[in-house]
Every structure is written in structure tokens, then in C-alpha cells.
Amino acid sequence: MLPIPSDAALDALKAAAGNWSDDPATLAPHLVDWRGKVRGNSPLLLMPATTAAVAAIVRAAAAYRVALVPQGGNTGLVGGGIPDAGGGAVLVSLARLNRIRAVDAAGLTLTAEAGVILSTVHDAALAEGCVFPLSLAAKGSATIGGLVSTNAGGVQVLRHGTMRALVAGIEAVLPDGSILDQITGLAKDNSGYDIKQLLIGGEGTLGIVTAAALRLVPAPPHRAVAWAGVEGPHAALALLARLRRASGGQVESFELIPAAGVDLVVQHIADRRAPLSSPHRWHVLIELAGAATLDAVLEAALGEAAAAGEIEDAVIAQSSAQAAALWRIREELPEAERRDGPSLHHDIAVAVAALPGFAEAATARVEADFAWARVLAFGHLGDGNLHFNVRPPADSDAAAWVASHGAAVTGLVFDLVTAAGGSISAEHGIGSIKRADLARLGDPAKLAAMRAVKSALDPLGIMNPGKVV
Amino acid sequence: MLPIPSDAALDALKAAAGNWSDDPATLAPHLVDWRGKVRGNSPLLLMPATTAAVAAIVRAAAAYRVALVPQGGNTGLVGGGIPDAGGGAVLVSLARLNRIRAVDAAGLTLTAEAGVILSTVHDAALAEGCVFPLSLAAKGSATIGGLVSTNAGGVQVLRHGTMRALVAGIEAVLPDGSILDQITGLAKDNSGYDIKQLLIGGEGTLGIVTAAALRLVPAPPHRAVAWAGVEGPHAALALLARLRRASGGQVESFELIPAAGVDLVVQHIADRRAPLSSPHRWHVLIELAGAATLDAVLEAALGEAAAAGEIEDAVIAQSSAQAAALWRIREELPEAERRDGPSLHHDIAVAVAALPGFAEAATARVEADFAWARVLAFGHLGDGNLHFNVRPPADSDAAAWVASHGAAVTGLVFDLVTAAGGSISAEHGIGSIKRADLARLGDPAKLAAMRAVKSALDPLGIMNPGKVV
């Protein structure tokens, strides 16, 4: 348990921040994650507006040995931005660091402070004829600092990579209060260890990201979108390889969805219907981005895929409205699943080529060990990333089933993915929720190196304690 | 000065390695870099053939406090693979770790041990219809371990990134002898700090890379290559933006070359002629890779660029032989420059959009401060990466000029690039040659974090001492 900060410590932190609140009503929404699964306590919320103020806060925290918990848009899924229940840690919201410092269309970079919301970045890039090619459901709330600190993913990772690939530069306050100034976006820089890589995905445990230089791409002249019915994940992977080859690497999204996923959307969301008239065991949603000639490339490749038996049927969107309608099926799947009742969610990854086999074997094993449980596995096939969700038996008391079997199901899924050389957290991070799982299942050499790095950079243990490591 | 290892220590290292030599003739080529600029001494060369043997070597080195210097193809440019002159460090060649463990065309990854030569990787990928999109002049000698450890670049970084972007997984022996097993190539993995990022570009000071899972891309159906004459770097940057937009991000290379660079090749290499009949102050070499329709995309975009005044003249290669002839001009430039006589080389980077202005201002400043010196700046415009070379005055005693002015010229160039927020080492690394420059010019917060990480992971200081940090 962290000690409760003294009045002198709290006064020093308030003075350093400039803006702060200790009003319980103001703090309340910052003390619970948006799904309501993780709750904590804190005596103080700091709201600095400049990098210098963040540095002053960290120096004061170091002087008084007070733990800090950085928080962005509070859209995390593993409790990384929520303090523990003891009330010893002080919250640092980066929301007021909300300037876009520069948009550079020639150099294809955009420099944004930590509190800038993702959709604001999208708009600013588009105004200059560019795209920031990372998007996710929480784009209206998630902030750049949080996206960097969690190495966020999304549906375009296949082509553009995760946040790590899209961060050209970083500004951060390290646990000793020094400012790491690596904000100039350099495409190449081999002058020493790339320390910013530790802040990316560090979940605020090695410092506080205050700004990032993000890579942009030119807005593509055209997007070609299609939906196909396939026999299974193996066929889908062959189709993906064909499309990547035919397009010269312009496949931007390739989402795999089982029949049960489409059924859930049709059942729970008003005015939705299946994109294909015939039934298929599995579906894929495809998006290519590039020159206007891509429609022809896509049509020819799908024709060849049909001849090769990789797809059973397909439809190409003839307008952006049709494309949006296809995307809605994928985007509304999590909400349809939620409306259907409680289920267990697992954000896992294996090697891409291993994914079809893993999906089959893990589904069979879970459905064998837990009678009548229903696996719903969907997601980013080209990233080897599945949302491997497990639904309670139909007609069961879903909440009771989850309460009694949840830990065992999750333990089995994590064991299976670890045995397959995969990751127990593909996108969401470790935070507080998966910390014990990582300690149990992580590579021992990696865990030892993580602990050594944490102790070296944060010897006082003041940066987001109780998270990750 | 490192202590000379005891006989007991050397015996333990030999037993751990299995293969070794202490024959001076065998060691000799490993004790000098290929340019003959850095020379060192060592009592022993270890040649392990397995990861387990490397781990045993490191454990023995830790037990006896013996420093190790890992070496790959010995093609480095900053002395990173050469021991110091004292003779206290033991060389570890990774050349016998030379298996390609797997080529996975579906998942687009290739897993190679540290000693595999880059051109071997190229061939193995191509045999499966794929490309490993990183290449450089030393591809016939450079090894995967060295390329990972130096975060190598090359001429395709514009589209595919440096080695860091192309490493999906890593296997390495850490300084305590433990094996970091992150070799499964996962496109997404947010399970804790990404420790492998420290090994990438770590220049062997934080551990020894023993294998890497590399990302491949499908072999593009077509490559479109052109050469254009432009007024200057500003026009070239506008042309690059136009081509990236028109092609939907399929520009793979974009090399900027001044007239003096083309002249050097024509003068010193037999049977070469300028690609364009008219004279131009600057030239660009362009390559797009993707669908067969790219020739038309390139022709249309160059037509629009001419109308907009971005280019003065251009030629599109009509065959792969013509494309190769254009590429030879660029590839032979360093050799032509070498034949012309001694000069000073600087491998620097600034933000892409800042590069045209920097090139102009820095050239003017160097040529003003050092009378009749001739700047020859060429390279990867889209990466913000210039080979900013400075040639002695014509008709001077070149060697004497370099000897008397070299340190001052390099100091000025490094000061100018640092003031511009750039990097004193874009591609080549720090090694021993640039270590003092980095200590003088590096961001203090970054340097402090580097030292803390080094001490944390290598508390005995046995991994490649005297390099980087």
C-alpha cells in the first residue's frame, strides 16, 4: 500500500501543476475505467497545461516520494490509467496539453501534445490532404499520449503498423523530472539507444509522454472495399496473400468474422442485413487503399480467388455508402455481442501463418473443456490478432457462468496462446488487470530485463506503480 | 584499459564456444574494420555455432569478468565490431550461426540466425515469391545480426522503414547469459516493455543478437524507375509529395544527387554517361514498386510535375536493363568519389521538410568557413538523410587538407545538424568513432537514460565496452 501523501507534498504538487482539483465530484469519473471494471482512489487530480508543468510535477513527486498515475482519455481496457484503491497515488490528466504544434504535409508528420484527441488528429491531417493511418472505436475520446503509451493498434496495422511504427519523435518527462527531447521527427536516427521505444507501450510506468511527432501518409485517391464468404481461416489467409501480391502491398484492412458474428449484428442492431445472400461459415471484410485502378485490381483478384476455391462468394462496394455499410457490420459487432449478454474477452496474437490452425485448435479445446461454451473469434487476420471471445452456453445464466468459469477459461486461453509462442495482450496492454498473468507466463529473460529497466529509470517507483511490471 | 584475461578465463571461454582460434593470422582480419580506419587487439576469437554456445560464452565471460566484442560481417563504418587496442577483449564471431530457420510466405516472415548474410536472405525470400525490403552496398558480406544491432537503413527506408520496422521478433543472449526468446514474429504484442527494441540499434552493448524474425513483402509485380533533372532540393521534395500521393504510397526510393555527383561517376567510372542530355543542377532517381499500372501512374505524375515546374526533364526506364543503368549512377557514386581522392563523410539526418533548407544553409556555411571546400550532399531525400560529404579544394593536397581541417569541418557539420534538431548518425551508428561526439551533442536526458539502461542490463560492463555509451 502506498503511503497517503502529506499536505506539504500535495501543496508542492498543486503549485507545480498550476491547475488541479481535489473535489470528489470532479475526480470521480477519473477513478473508474469506462467499462466500470477497475476502481481506484486518489486525493488529487493535477491538470498541467505545459510540458514544463509536467516536469515540475514529476520533480515534486520525486522529492516527496509520491506516486503519479498519468491519464489520457480514460479509454483503456486493462486499468492502466486508474490508481489503486489505497488513495496514495495522485492523478495527472494530460487533457490540457491539447495543442497540435505542427502539421507538415511535405515531411508527412504531425506533432501533437499528449492530450489531443485522436479524431482531432484525423481532422487536422485531412485538412492538409493527409491521413493519420491509425483508428479505433474510441477515437472520439482516446488521446495521443495514451495511444503512444499503450502502443495502440486498430484495423490498419496490416499496412501501417501499430503506434510504434507511426511515432517519429517523442517528448516525455522521465521519472527524474528531466525532459526527453526527441520530438523532431527523424526517419533515420542511429545516435544511441532508441530510448523513446521504452515510452511507447510503457503504459506510463517509465515516464509521462507529453507530445509525439506522428507519421502521416498522403490521403489515398481511392479505397476499394469488398466482403467475401470463405470456408474458413485457412482460405482467408490464402486470399490475403493473393490480394497483397496483386495490389503491391495496398491491402489496408482484412478482418475475419465468423457466421455467428454476422448473425449477432443482424439480430441486435436495427436495420442490418448480411452482406451476402448465401450462408457462409466465415466472412472477410477487405479494404485496399491507393490509386483509382484498385477496383479493377480487386475485382480481378477476387475472380482468381473464386476460381482457386479461396472464396465462395463476394461483393465489391460500388460507392462509399456501400463501403460504409460493410464496415458497420464489423464495427458494430462488439456492441451486438455486448447486447447479447456477458461473455469473456481475450485480446491475443500468434504468428500470422499460425493463426488459422490456432483458431481451430483453441476453439475445439475450449468448447471441449467447457461444455456448450461458444467461442466467437474475430479480428485482424493479417496481424495474427484475434478477439478470442467465449460466450456462455445458450439458455444458461450468463452472468453466473462467467463468474464461475471465467478465470478458468481465461487461464486456459492464455496457456494455449503462450504454448503457441503468442501474446496474451496483442493490443490492450497489461495495466493492472493482466499483470499477474504476465508475471506467470512471460519469458523470464524479458521479465528480468523489464524489471531492471524499470528500476534503472524509476528507482523511486513513483511512475504508475502496480502496473505492467 | 581492460585487464588481460587469465588463462583460466580463456580456457572457460574456449570450452563454452566449442569453436575458437588464437592464431594471429586467423584473428588479423577481424581486428581491423574494412576501411582500415579502426584497429584493435584480442587474444581469442570465439566462433560459436549455436545460441546455447553463445549463452555459455556470455556466462563464462560474466564469471571471469571478460569483455566480449560481437562481430558479424565486419562491414561497419564506426568501429562498433572492433575491440580496443589493449587486447583485453575477446571477439565473438556469429558467422557460424548461419541457418535460415524458416521462410513463411503466408505470414510474410523469414527467421534467420545472426550470421546469415543479407544477400542470402534476399535469395531465400525471392525463392518463395517474397522480398526482404532492405538492401545496402555491403549486402554480400553484412550479416543479419549486425544489421539488426545497427538498425541498418538503405535505399528503401522511405517505404519500408529501417531494420527496426522490419524486425518482427528477436532471439538474443543478454549480458547475464539468459536467452531472450522473442523470436516468434508477432505483428502485435503489447505484453510489457518491448525489450527487443533495445537490442535493435544497441550495437552489441546490451547483448548479442542470435536470430531475428524478419518481415517480408510480396514480390511486387512491377517496378517503375525514372530519372529527373530538378532545380534543387525544394523542387525535389514537392515532386516526392506528388508521387507519393499519385501512387497511393508506392514510392520505394527517391534519391537526390547533385550535378557534381553525376559528373564524378561519368569522370571516374568507365562507360558511364549522364541519363539526361541537358544539364541540371540536381537530379533525382525514382523507383515505384507495385502493380503493372504504375508506369502509367508515373508518366502522368511526371507530366503534371513538369507542368507545375517541379522538374526540368525526365526519362522513364523502358526495361529492367535501363532501370539498372540508372541505378548504377547512384550506386557507383561512393566509388567514384573515393577514386577522386580523400574527402570527409558525414551521415546525418534532419526532419524531411527541413532538409532542403538545411542542405542550402549548411553548404553555404561550410564553403564560407573553409575556403574552396566543395560540399557534395546526396542521398535519401524522403528520409531526411544526407551523405553530407566535404571535398578538399580542387588542386589542393587533399590528404593534407583533410588531416589539417577534418576535425574542424566535422565539428561544424555536427554542430549545424544538432542545432537543426537532427542526428549526427542517421544510419551508421555510434560505435567507437562517434562516441565522444554523442557525449558532447546528445540530449542530456537521453544520454542519462542510456547510461542507466546500460548499467541495469550490463552491470559488469562486459558487452562491447567503449562503444556507444
PDB file of N, CA, C and O in Angstrom, chain B residues 354-400:
ATOM      1  N   ALA B 354      12.668  19.851 -43.448  1.00  0.00           N
ATOM      2  CA  ALA B 354      13.750  20.791 -43.163  1.00  0.00           C
ATOM      3  C   ALA B 354      14.973  20.534 -44.026  1.00  0.00           C
ATOM      4  O   ALA B 354      15.899  21.351 -44.073  1.00  0.00           O
ATOM      5  N   LEU B 355      14.980  19.421 -44.753  1.00  0.00           N
ATOM      6  CA  LEU B 355      16.200  19.035 -45.449  1.00  0.00           C
ATOM      7  C   LEU B 355      16.632  20.007 -46.555  1.00  0.00           C
ATOM      8  O   LEU B 355      17.811  20.378 -46.622  1.00  0.00           O
ATOM      9  N   PRO B 356      15.721  20.448 -47.432  1.00  0.00           N
ATOM     10  CA  PRO B 356      16.184  21.375 -48.476  1.00  0.00           C
ATOM     11  C   PRO B 356      16.836  22.636 -47.896  1.00  0.00           C
ATOM     12  O   PRO B 356      17.928  23.035 -48.329  1.00  0.00           O
ATOM     13  N   GLY B 357      16.212  23.231 -46.906  1.00  0.00           N
ATOM     14  CA  GLY B 357      16.772  24.433 -46.298  1.00  0.00           C
ATOM     15  C   GLY B 357      18.091  24.151 -45.602  1.00  0.00           C
ATOM     16  O   GLY B 357      19.047  24.928 -45.693  1.00  0.00           O
ATOM     17  N   PHE B 358      18.147  23.012 -44.901  1.00  0.00           N
ATOM     18  CA  PHE B 358      19.383  22.652 -44.225  1.00  0.00           C
ATOM     19  C   PHE B 358      20.514  22.444 -45.221  1.00  0.00           C
ATOM     20  O   PHE B 358      21.641  22.913 -45.013  1.00  0.00           O
ATOM     21  N   ALA B 359      20.226  21.742 -46.311  1.00  0.00           N
ATOM     22  CA  ALA B 359      21.270  21.468 -47.305  1.00  0.00           C
ATOM     23  C   ALA B 359      21.846  22.771 -47.842  1.00  0.00           C
ATOM     24  O   ALA B 359      23.073  22.925 -47.960  1.00  0.00           O
ATOM     25  N   GLU B 360      20.978  23.722 -48.137  1.00  0.00           N
ATOM     26  CA  GLU B 360      21.454  25.007 -48.649  1.00  0.00           C
ATOM     27  C   GLU B 360      22.278  25.769 -47.611  1.00  0.00           C
ATOM     28  O   GLU B 360      23.386  26.229 -47.888  1.00  0.00           O
ATOM     29  N   ALA B 361      21.717  25.905 -46.412  1.00  0.00           N
ATOM     30  CA  ALA B 361      22.376  26.720 -45.390  1.00  0.00           C
ATOM     31  C   ALA B 361      23.695  26.088 -44.936  1.00  0.00           C
ATOM     32  O   ALA B 361      24.708  26.790 -44.765  1.00  0.00           O
ATOM     33  N   ALA B 362      23.689  24.774 -44.759  1.00  0.00           N
ATOM     34  CA  ALA B 362      24.909  24.128 -44.273  1.00  0.00           C
ATOM     35  C   ALA B 362      25.998  24.143 -45.338  1.00  0.00           C
ATOM     36  O   ALA B 362      27.181  24.328 -45.030  1.00  0.00           O
ATOM     37  N   THR B 363      25.596  23.972 -46.593  1.00  0.00           N
ATOM     38  CA  THR B 363      26.580  24.061 -47.672  1.00  0.00           C
ATOM     39  C   THR B 363      27.219  25.445 -47.703  1.00  0.00           C
ATOM     40  O   THR B 363      28.459  25.584 -47.774  1.00  0.00           O
ATOM     41  N   ALA B 364      26.388  26.470 -47.641  1.00  0.00           N
ATOM     42  CA  ALA B 364      26.902  27.843 -47.674  1.00  0.00           C
ATOM     43  C   ALA B 364      27.848  28.097 -46.504  1.00  0.00           C
ATOM     44  O   ALA B 364      28.928  28.687 -46.666  1.00  0.00           O
ATOM     45  N   ARG B 365      27.470  27.613 -45.326  1.00  0.00           N
ATOM     46  CA  ARG B 365      28.279  27.864 -44.134  1.00  0.00           C
ATOM     47  C   ARG B 365      29.629  27.143 -44.209  1.00  0.00           C
ATOM     48  O   ARG B 365      30.687  27.751 -43.937  1.00  0.00           O
ATOM     49  N   VAL B 366      29.614  25.883 -44.623  1.00  0.00           N
ATOM     50  CA  VAL B 366      30.865  25.127 -44.707  1.00  0.00           C
ATOM     51  C   VAL B 366      31.779  25.737 -45.772  1.00  0.00           C
ATOM     52  O   VAL B 366      32.989  25.917 -45.555  1.00  0.00           O
ATOM     53  N   GLU B 367      31.196  26.075 -46.916  1.00  0.00           N
ATOM     54  CA  GLU B 367      32.015  26.617 -48.001  1.00  0.00           C
ATOM     55  C   GLU B 367      32.499  28.037 -47.681  1.00  0.00           C
ATOM     56  O   GLU B 367      33.507  28.495 -48.240  1.00  0.00           O
ATOM     57  N   ALA B 368      31.801  28.723 -46.764  1.00  0.00           N
ATOM     58  CA  ALA B 368      32.262  30.047 -46.327  1.00  0.00           C
ATOM     59  C   ALA B 368      33.389  29.918 -45.300  1.00  0.00           C
ATOM     60  O   ALA B 368      34.395  30.632 -45.364  1.00  0.00           O
ATOM     61  N   ASP B 369      33.218  28.995 -44.352  1.00  0.00           N
ATOM     62  CA  ASP B 369      34.200  28.859 -43.274  1.00  0.00           C
ATOM     63  C   ASP B 369      35.496  28.199 -43.752  1.00  0.00           C
ATOM     64  O   ASP B 369      36.558  28.432 -43.164  1.00  0.00           O
ATOM     65  N   PHE B 370      35.378  27.340 -44.767  1.00  0.00           N
ATOM     66  CA  PHE B 370      36.560  26.625 -45.257  1.00  0.00           C
ATOM     67  C   PHE B 370      36.707  26.926 -46.746  1.00  0.00           C
ATOM     68  O   PHE B 370      36.060  26.301 -47.591  1.00  0.00           O
ATOM     69  N   ALA B 371      37.572  27.887 -47.061  1.00  0.00           N
ATOM     70  CA  ALA B 371      37.649  28.440 -48.422  1.00  0.00           C
ATOM     71  C   ALA B 371      37.905  27.356 -49.456  1.00  0.00           C
ATOM     72  O   ALA B 371      38.822  26.545 -49.317  1.00  0.00           O
ATOM     73  N   TRP B 372      37.096  27.345 -50.511  1.00  0.00           N
ATOM     74  CA  TRP B 372      37.222  26.444 -51.650  1.00  0.00           C
ATOM     75  C   TRP B 372      36.904  24.985 -51.343  1.00  0.00           C
ATOM     76  O   TRP B 372      37.049  24.134 -52.207  1.00  0.00           O
ATOM     77  N   ALA B 373      36.498  24.688 -50.111  1.00  0.00           N
ATOM     78  CA  ALA B 373      35.983  23.331 -49.853  1.00  0.00           C
ATOM     79  C   ALA B 373      34.735  23.122 -50.702  1.00  0.00           C
ATOM     80  O   ALA B 373      34.006  24.083 -50.997  1.00  0.00           O
ATOM     81  N   ARG B 374      34.504  21.886 -51.141  1.00  0.00           N
ATOM     82  CA  ARG B 374      33.375  21.594 -52.029  1.00  0.00           C
ATOM     83  C   ARG B 374      32.444  20.574 -51.374  1.00  0.00           C
ATOM     84  O   ARG B 374      32.814  19.406 -51.204  1.00  0.00           O
ATOM     85  N   VAL B 375      31.246  21.027 -51.004  1.00  0.00           N
ATOM     86  CA  VAL B 375      30.270  20.117 -50.396  1.00  0.00           C
ATOM     87  C   VAL B 375      29.643  19.242 -51.482  1.00  0.00           C
ATOM     88  O   VAL B 375      29.256  19.741 -52.548  1.00  0.00           O
ATOM     89  N   LEU B 376      29.558  17.959 -51.220  1.00  0.00           N
ATOM     90  CA  LEU B 376      28.858  17.024 -52.100  1.00  0.00           C
ATOM     91  C   LEU B 376      27.797  16.333 -51.241  1.00  0.00           C
ATOM     92  O   LEU B 376      28.111  15.406 -50.493  1.00  0.00           O
ATOM     93  N   ALA B 377      26.559  16.816 -51.318  1.00  0.00           N
ATOM     94  CA  ALA B 377      25.480  16.284 -50.472  1.00  0.00           C
ATOM     95  C   ALA B 377      24.526  15.483 -51.344  1.00  0.00           C
ATOM     96  O   ALA B 377      23.965  16.013 -52.294  1.00  0.00           O
ATOM     97  N   PHE B 378      24.357  14.222 -51.024  1.00  0.00           N
ATOM     98  CA  PHE B 378      23.442  13.384 -51.804  1.00  0.00           C
ATOM     99  C   PHE B 378      22.815  12.358 -50.866  1.00  0.00           C
ATOM    100  O   PHE B 378      23.273  12.158 -49.749  1.00  0.00           O
ATOM    101  N   GLY B 379      21.756  11.731 -51.353  1.00  0.00           N
ATOM    102  CA  GLY B 379      21.197  10.646 -50.549  1.00  0.00           C
ATOM    103  C   GLY B 379      19.697  10.559 -50.563  1.00  0.00           C
ATOM    104  O   GLY B 379      19.060  10.842 -51.574  1.00  0.00           O
ATOM    105  N   HIS B 380      19.155  10.172 -49.394  1.00  0.00           N
ATOM    106  CA  HIS B 380      17.780   9.702 -49.273  1.00  0.00           C
ATOM    107  C   HIS B 380      16.880  10.859 -48.848  1.00  0.00           C
ATOM    108  O   HIS B 380      16.567  11.015 -47.676  1.00  0.00           O
ATOM    109  N   LEU B 381      16.432  11.652 -49.824  1.00  0.00           N
ATOM    110  CA  LEU B 381      15.666  12.858 -49.507  1.00  0.00           C
ATOM    111  C   LEU B 381      14.429  12.544 -48.674  1.00  0.00           C
ATOM    112  O   LEU B 381      14.122  13.245 -47.713  1.00  0.00           O
ATOM    113  N   GLY B 382      13.729  11.489 -49.040  1.00  0.00           N
ATOM    114  CA  GLY B 382      12.488  11.162 -48.344  1.00  0.00           C
ATOM    115  C   GLY B 382      12.695  10.703 -46.914  1.00  0.00           C
ATOM    116  O   GLY B 382      11.746  10.638 -46.135  1.00  0.00           O
ATOM    117  N   ASP B 383      13.913  10.399 -46.538  1.00  0.00           N
ATOM    118  CA  ASP B 383      14.237  10.038 -45.156  1.00  0.00           C
ATOM    119  C   ASP B 383      14.872  11.199 -44.393  1.00  0.00           C
ATOM    120  O   ASP B 383      15.257  11.029 -43.238  1.00  0.00           O
ATOM    121  N   GLY B 384      15.042  12.344 -45.057  1.00  0.00           N
ATOM    122  CA  GLY B 384      15.764  13.443 -44.414  1.00  0.00           C
ATOM    123  C   GLY B 384      17.223  13.117 -44.186  1.00  0.00           C
ATOM    124  O   GLY B 384      17.885  13.727 -43.342  1.00  0.00           O
ATOM    125  N   ASN B 385      17.746  12.158 -44.921  1.00  0.00           N
ATOM    126  CA  ASN B 385      19.088  11.608 -44.668  1.00  0.00           C
ATOM    127  C   ASN B 385      20.035  11.975 -45.810  1.00  0.00           C
ATOM    128  O   ASN B 385      19.850  11.559 -46.943  1.00  0.00           O
ATOM    129  N   LEU B 386      21.038  12.767 -45.483  1.00  0.00           N
ATOM    130  CA  LEU B 386      22.032  13.188 -46.460  1.00  0.00           C
ATOM    131  C   LEU B 386      23.392  12.576 -46.148  1.00  0.00           C
ATOM    132  O   LEU B 386      23.798  12.492 -44.991  1.00  0.00           O
ATOM    133  N   HIS B 387      24.069  12.160 -47.208  1.00  0.00           N
ATOM    134  CA  HIS B 387      25.503  11.942 -47.078  1.00  0.00           C
ATOM    135  C   HIS B 387      26.137  13.297 -47.376  1.00  0.00           C
ATOM    136  O   HIS B 387      26.298  13.685 -48.536  1.00  0.00           O
ATOM    137  N   PHE B 388      26.426  14.020 -46.314  1.00  0.00           N
ATOM    138  CA  PHE B 388      26.900  15.398 -46.445  1.00  0.00           C
ATOM    139  C   PHE B 388      28.428  15.362 -46.458  1.00  0.00           C
ATOM    140  O   PHE B 388      29.086  15.525 -45.433  1.00  0.00           O
ATOM    141  N   ASN B 389      28.971  15.125 -47.647  1.00  0.00           N
ATOM    142  CA  ASN B 389      30.415  14.957 -47.764  1.00  0.00           C
ATOM    143  C   ASN B 389      31.085  16.274 -48.158  1.00  0.00           C
ATOM    144  O   ASN B 389      30.496  17.096 -48.844  1.00  0.00           O
ATOM    145  N   VAL B 390      32.306  16.443 -47.696  1.00  0.00           N
ATOM    146  CA  VAL B 390      33.046  17.679 -47.967  1.00  0.00           C
ATOM    147  C   VAL B 390      34.369  17.302 -48.630  1.00  0.00           C
ATOM    148  O   VAL B 390      35.188  16.577 -48.048  1.00  0.00           O
ATOM    149  N   ARG B 391      34.535  17.792 -49.857  1.00  0.00           N
ATOM    150  CA  ARG B 391      35.763  17.501 -50.627  1.00  0.00           C
ATOM    151  C   ARG B 391      36.750  18.661 -50.478  1.00  0.00           C
ATOM    152  O   ARG B 391      36.355  19.824 -50.425  1.00  0.00           O
ATOM    153  N   PRO B 392      38.017  18.327 -50.422  1.00  0.00           N
ATOM    154  CA  PRO B 392      39.033  19.390 -50.317  1.00  0.00           C
ATOM    155  C   PRO B 392      38.993  20.288 -51.554  1.00  0.00           C
ATOM    156  O   PRO B 392      38.441  19.905 -52.589  1.00  0.00           O
ATOM    157  N   PRO B 393      39.584  21.473 -51.464  1.00  0.00           N
ATOM    158  CA  PRO B 393      39.651  22.354 -52.632  1.00  0.00           C
ATOM    159  C   PRO B 393      40.324  21.640 -53.808  1.00  0.00           C
ATOM    160  O   PRO B 393      41.254  20.842 -53.619  1.00  0.00           O
ATOM    161  N   ALA B 394      39.827  21.925 -55.021  1.00  0.00           N
ATOM    162  CA  ALA B 394      40.459  21.360 -56.213  1.00  0.00           C
ATOM    163  C   ALA B 394      41.914  21.820 -56.258  1.00  0.00           C
ATOM    164  O   ALA B 394      42.248  22.926 -55.834  1.00  0.00           O
ATOM    165  N   ASP B 395      42.774  20.938 -56.753  1.00  0.00           N
ATOM    166  CA  ASP B 395      44.199  21.257 -56.898  1.00  0.00           C
ATOM    167  C   ASP B 395      44.920  21.430 -55.566  1.00  0.00           C
ATOM    168  O   ASP B 395      46.056  21.902 -55.529  1.00  0.00           O
ATOM    169  N   SER B 396      44.261  21.068 -54.451  1.00  0.00           N
ATOM    170  CA  SER B 396      44.980  21.112 -53.172  1.00  0.00           C
ATOM    171  C   SER B 396      45.618  19.744 -52.927  1.00  0.00           C
ATOM    172  O   SER B 396      45.336  18.776 -53.630  1.00  0.00           O
ATOM    173  N   ASP B 397      46.488  19.666 -51.914  1.00  0.00           N
ATOM    174  CA  ASP B 397      46.959  18.368 -51.428  1.00  0.00           C
ATOM    175  C   ASP B 397      45.844  17.814 -50.551  1.00  0.00           C
ATOM    176  O   ASP B 397      45.712  18.191 -49.377  1.00  0.00           O
ATOM    177  N   ALA B 398      45.016  16.942 -51.145  1.00  0.00           N
ATOM    178  CA  ALA B 398      43.769  16.534 -50.495  1.00  0.00           C
ATOM    179  C   ALA B 398      44.014  15.894 -49.137  1.00  0.00           C
ATOM    180  O   ALA B 398      43.340  16.218 -48.146  1.00  0.00           O
ATOM    181  N   ALA B 399      44.994  14.989 -49.072  1.00  0.00           N
ATOM    182  CA  ALA B 399      45.243  14.284 -47.815  1.00  0.00           C
ATOM    183  C   ALA B 399      45.676  15.255 -46.720  1.00  0.00           C
ATOM    184  O   ALA B 399      45.223  15.171 -45.570  1.00  0.00           O
ATOM    185  N   ALA B 400      46.530  16.191 -47.091  1.00  0.00           N
ATOM    186  CA  ALA B 400      46.998  17.177 -46.103  1.00  0.00           C
ATOM    187  C   ALA B 400      45.840  18.071 -45.642  1.00  0.00           C
ATOM    188  O   ALA B 400      45.714  18.393 -44.452  1.00  0.00           O
TER     189      ALA B 400
END
